[in-house]
C-alpha positions as a Markdown table, in Angstrom:
| # | Residue | x | y | z |
|---|---|---|---|---|
| 1 | Met | -17.0 | 60.2 | -18.1 |
| 2 | His | -15.7 | 63.3 | -19.5 |
| 3 | Ile | -17.8 | 62.4 | -22.8 |
| 4 | Ser | -21.3 | 62.8 | -20.4 |
| 5 | Leu | -20.2 | 65.8 | -18.9 |
| 6 | Ser | -19.1 | 68.5 | -21.9 |
| 7 | Leu | -22.7 | 67.0 | -23.4 |
| 8 | Leu | -24.1 | 67.9 | -19.9 |
| 9 | Gln | -22.4 | 71.7 | -20.5 |
| 10 | Ile | -23.2 | 71.8 | -24.1 |
| 11 | Ser | -27.5 | 71.2 | -23.3 |
| 12 | Ser | -26.9 | 73.9 | -20.1 |
| 13 | Phe | -24.8 | 75.6 | -22.6 |
| 14 | Glu | -27.7 | 75.7 | -25.6 |
| 15 | Leu | -30.1 | 76.1 | -22.6 |
| 16 | Asn | -28.4 | 79.1 | -21.6 |
| 17 | Leu | -28.6 | 80.8 | -25.2 |
| 18 | Ala | -32.3 | 79.9 | -26.1 |
| 19 | Glu | -33.2 | 81.3 | -22.4 |
| 20 | Gly | -30.9 | 84.0 | -22.2 |
| 21 | Phe | -29.2 | 84.6 | -19.0 |
| 22 | Gly | -31.0 | 83.7 | -15.8 |
| 23 | Ile | -31.5 | 81.4 | -12.8 |
| 24 | Asn | -33.2 | 77.8 | -13.6 |
| 25 | Thr | -36.4 | 77.4 | -11.4 |
| 26 | Asn | -36.7 | 74.2 | -12.6 |
| 27 | Ile | -36.3 | 72.2 | -9.6 |
| 28 | Phe | -36.1 | 68.5 | -10.7 |
| 29 | Glu | -33.8 | 69.7 | -14.2 |
| 30 | Thr | -31.1 | 71.7 | -11.4 |
| 31 | Asn | -31.3 | 68.4 | -9.3 |
| 32 | Ile | -30.6 | 66.2 | -11.8 |
| 33 | Ile | -28.0 | 68.5 | -13.5 |
| 34 | Asn | -26.5 | 69.3 | -9.9 |
| 35 | Leu | -26.1 | 65.4 | -9.9 |
| 36 | Ala | -25.0 | 65.2 | -12.8 |
| 37 | Ala | -21.6 | 67.2 | -12.1 |
| 38 | Val | -21.1 | 65.9 | -9.2 |
| 39 | Leu | -21.4 | 61.9 | -10.2 |
| 40 | Ala | -18.5 | 63.7 | -12.4 |
| 41 | Val | -16.3 | 64.7 | -10.5 |
| 42 | Val | -16.5 | 62.2 | -7.7 |
| 43 | Ile | -16.2 | 59.4 | -10.9 |
| 44 | Ser | -13.4 | 61.7 | -12.0 |
| 45 | Phe | -11.8 | 62.4 | -8.7 |
| 46 | Val | -12.9 | 59.3 | -7.2 |
| 47 | Gly | -13.0 | 56.6 | -10.2 |
| 48 | Lys | -9.5 | 56.5 | -10.3 |
| 49 | Asn | -8.9 | 55.5 | -7.0 |
| 50 | Leu | -12.2 | 53.5 | -7.3 |
| 51 | Thr | -11.1 | 51.4 | -9.6 |
| 52 | Ala | -7.6 | 50.8 | -8.3 |
| 53 | Leu | -9.6 | 49.1 | -5.1 |
| 54 | Leu | -11.5 | 47.4 | -6.7 |
| 55 | Glu | -8.6 | 46.0 | -9.1 |
| 56 | Asp | -6.7 | 45.0 | -5.8 |
| 57 | Arg | -10.2 | 43.7 | -4.2 |
| 58 | Lys | -10.2 | 41.5 | -7.4 |
| 59 | Lys | -6.6 | 40.0 | -7.5 |
| 60 | Thr | -6.9 | 39.3 | -3.4 |
| 61 | Ile | -10.0 | 37.6 | -4.1 |
| 62 | Leu | -8.4 | 36.0 | -7.2 |
| 63 | Asn | -5.2 | 35.8 | -4.5 |
| 64 | Asn | -7.7 | 33.4 | -1.9 |
| 65 | Leu | -9.4 | 31.5 | -4.5 |
| 66 | Gln | -6.1 | 30.0 | -5.9 |
| 67 | Glu | -4.8 | 29.7 | -2.8 |
| 68 | Ala | -8.3 | 28.2 | -1.4 |
| 69 | Ser | -8.0 | 25.3 | -4.7 |
| 70 | Gln | -4.5 | 24.4 | -3.3 |
| 71 | Arg | -4.8 | 24.4 | -0.3 |
| 72 | Ala | -8.7 | 22.2 | -1.5 |
| 73 | Ala | -5.7 | 19.8 | -3.7 |
| 74 | Glu | -3.4 | 19.7 | -0.8 |
| 75 | Ala | -6.8 | 18.5 | 1.0 |
| 76 | Gln | -7.2 | 16.1 | -1.6 |
| 77 | Glu | -4.2 | 15.0 | -1.4 |
| 78 | Arg | -3.9 | 14.4 | 1.8 |
| 79 | Leu | -6.7 | 12.5 | 1.9 |
| 80 | Asn | -6.2 | 10.0 | -1.3 |
| 81 | Gln | -3.0 | 9.2 | 1.2 |
| 82 | Ala | -5.0 | 8.5 | 4.3 |
| 83 | Lys | -7.2 | 6.2 | 1.8 |
| 84 | Ser | -4.6 | 4.4 | 0.5 |
| 85 | Gln | -2.8 | 4.1 | 4.4 |
| 86 | Leu | -6.4 | 2.9 | 5.6 |
| 87 | Glu | -6.0 | 0.5 | 2.2 |
| 88 | Leu | -3.8 | -0.6 | 3.1 |
| 89 | Ala | -3.3 | -1.1 | 6.6 |
| 90 | Lys | -6.6 | -3.4 | 5.4 |
| 91 | Lys | -4.5 | -5.2 | 3.6 |
| 92 | Lys | -1.9 | -6.0 | 6.5 |
| 93 | Ala | -4.6 | -6.4 | 8.7 |
| 94 | Gln | -5.9 | -9.3 | 6.8 |
| 95 | Gln | -2.4 | -10.5 | 6.4 |
| 96 | Ile | -2.4 | -10.6 | 9.7 |
| 97 | Arg | -5.5 | -12.3 | 10.6 |
| 98 | Glu | -4.9 | -14.7 | 8.1 |
| 99 | Glu | -1.1 | -15.7 | 9.2 |
| 100 | Gly | -2.7 | -15.7 | 12.6 |
| 101 | Val | -5.4 | -18.4 | 12.1 |
| 102 | Leu | -2.9 | -20.3 | 10.1 |
| 103 | Arg | -0.7 | -19.7 | 13.5 |
| 104 | Ala | -3.8 | -21.3 | 15.5 |
| 105 | Thr | -4.0 | -24.0 | 13.3 |
| 106 | Gln | -0.1 | -25.2 | 12.8 |
| 107 | Glu | 0.0 | -25.0 | 16.6 |
| 108 | Val | -2.9 | -27.5 | 17.5 |
| 109 | Asn | -2.1 | -28.9 | 14.3 |
| 110 | Asn | 1.8 | -28.9 | 16.1 |
| 111 | Cys | -0.2 | -30.1 | 19.7 |
| 112 | Val | -2.5 | -32.6 | 18.1 |
| 113 | Ser | 1.2 | -34.7 | 15.7 |
| 114 | Gln | 2.7 | -34.2 | 19.6 |
| 115 | His | -0.1 | -35.4 | 21.7 |
| 116 | Glu | -0.8 | -38.3 | 19.5 |
| 117 | Glu | 3.7 | -38.9 | 19.6 |
| 118 | Arg | 2.9 | -39.0 | 23.4 |
| 119 | Leu | 0.2 | -41.0 | 23.1 |
| 120 | Ser | 1.7 | -43.9 | 21.5 |
| 121 | Lys | 4.9 | -44.1 | 23.3 |
| 122 | Leu | 2.8 | -44.2 | 26.6 |
| 123 | Glu | 1.4 | -46.8 | 24.4 |
| 124 | Glu | 4.0 | -48.3 | 23.7 |
| 125 | Phe | 6.0 | -47.8 | 27.5 |
| 126 | Lys | 2.6 | -49.9 | 28.9 |
| 127 | Gln | 2.8 | -52.9 | 26.4 |
| 128 | Glu | 6.8 | -52.9 | 27.5 |
| 129 | Thr | 5.7 | -52.8 | 31.0 |
| 130 | Val | 2.5 | -55.4 | 30.8 |
| 131 | Gln | 5.1 | -57.5 | 29.0 |
| 132 | Phe | 7.7 | -57.0 | 31.0 |
| 133 | Tyr | 5.6 | -57.8 | 33.7 |
| 134 | Gln | 4.0 | -61.0 | 32.2 |
| 135 | Gln | 7.6 | -61.7 | 31.5 |
| 136 | Lys | 8.8 | -61.9 | 35.1 |
| 137 | Ala | 5.4 | -63.5 | 36.2 |
| 138 | Phe | 6.3 | -66.9 | 33.8 |
| 139 | Lys | 9.2 | -66.5 | 35.5 |
| 140 | Gln | 8.3 | -66.8 | 38.5 |
| 141 | Ala | 5.6 | -69.5 | 37.6 |
| 142 | Tyr | 8.7 | -71.1 | 35.5 |
| 143 | Ile | 10.5 | -70.7 | 38.4 |
| 144 | Tyr | 7.5 | -72.3 | 40.7 |
| 145 | Val | 7.1 | -75.0 | 39.3 |
| 146 | Ile | 10.3 | -76.1 | 38.6 |
| 147 | Ser | 11.4 | -75.8 | 41.7 |
| 148 | Arg | 7.8 | -77.4 | 42.7 |
| 149 | Ile | 9.6 | -80.2 | 39.8 |
| 150 | Met | 12.5 | -80.8 | 41.1 |
| 151 | Ser | 11.0 | -81.4 | 45.2 |
| 152 | Arg | 9.4 | -83.6 | 43.8 |
| 153 | Val | 12.4 | -85.2 | 41.8 |
| 154 | Lys | 14.0 | -85.3 | 45.3 |
| 155 | Glu | 11.2 | -86.5 | 47.0 |
| 156 | Arg | 11.1 | -89.4 | 44.9 |
| 157 | Leu | 15.0 | -89.9 | 44.2 |
| 158 | Asn | 14.8 | -90.3 | 48.2 |
| 159 | Lys | 12.0 | -92.4 | 48.5 |
| 160 | Gly | 13.3 | -94.5 | 45.8 |
| 161 | Leu | 12.1 | -95.6 | 42.6 |
| 162 | Asp | 9.1 | -97.9 | 42.3 |
| 163 | Ser | 8.6 | -100.4 | 39.5 |
| 164 | Thr | 5.9 | -98.4 | 37.8 |
| 165 | Tyr | 7.8 | -95.7 | 37.9 |
| 166 | His | 11.4 | -97.1 | 36.7 |
| 167 | Val | 10.0 | -98.5 | 33.5 |
| 168 | Val | 8.8 | -95.6 | 32.5 |
| 169 | Val | 12.2 | -93.5 | 33.2 |
| 170 | Asn | 13.4 | -96.4 | 31.2 |
| 171 | Asn | 10.3 | -96.0 | 28.4 |
| 172 | Phe | 11.7 | -92.2 | 28.2 |
| 173 | Tyr | 15.2 | -92.8 | 28.3 |
| 174 | Val | 14.2 | -95.7 | 25.4 |
| 175 | Ser | 12.3 | -93.6 | 22.9 |
| 176 | Arg | 14.7 | -91.0 | 23.6 |
| 177 | Phe | 18.2 | -93.1 | 22.0 |
| 178 | Thr | 15.8 | -94.5 | 19.0 |
| 179 | Glu | 14.8 | -90.7 | 17.8 |
| 180 | Tyr | 18.7 | -90.1 | 18.5 |
| 181 | Asn | 20.5 | -90.1 | 14.9 |
| 182 | Pro | 24.1 | -89.5 | 15.3 |
């Protein structure tokens, strides 16, 4: 900056020596010289402050970028954790579904086996009941037949034995006696 100022001063000094001391009436050259002088003053006084301000702004932007990058990394880490938790939850849900299906199947099988067991016990009870009532009916029929036979035997005994019946009874006892082996 100082170099450009000194060049302007040298060129204006040479200009003054060549023409002599006087006023430069060329407005364009005067404006350029004035503008260069103002710029040189502004840059020399404000340049350091502007440079410091720009440097501070640069640091602020870099800090903001680092913080944004750090937040992005943290957000990415949380996203990855959330994804892993989601996958874990999906696996757990699938495991729970499978356990539910397994338990439901086991419960259905258990109910079916209990039902079959009850049916078999009911069938046994039915058979025992039928057998009991058959035995009861046979016993009643047996008692009825025996009582009828006994009553007829008593009747015959009370009436007396006729000759044909007497022969049948004697033949019966003779056949039994011949079959007897001591």
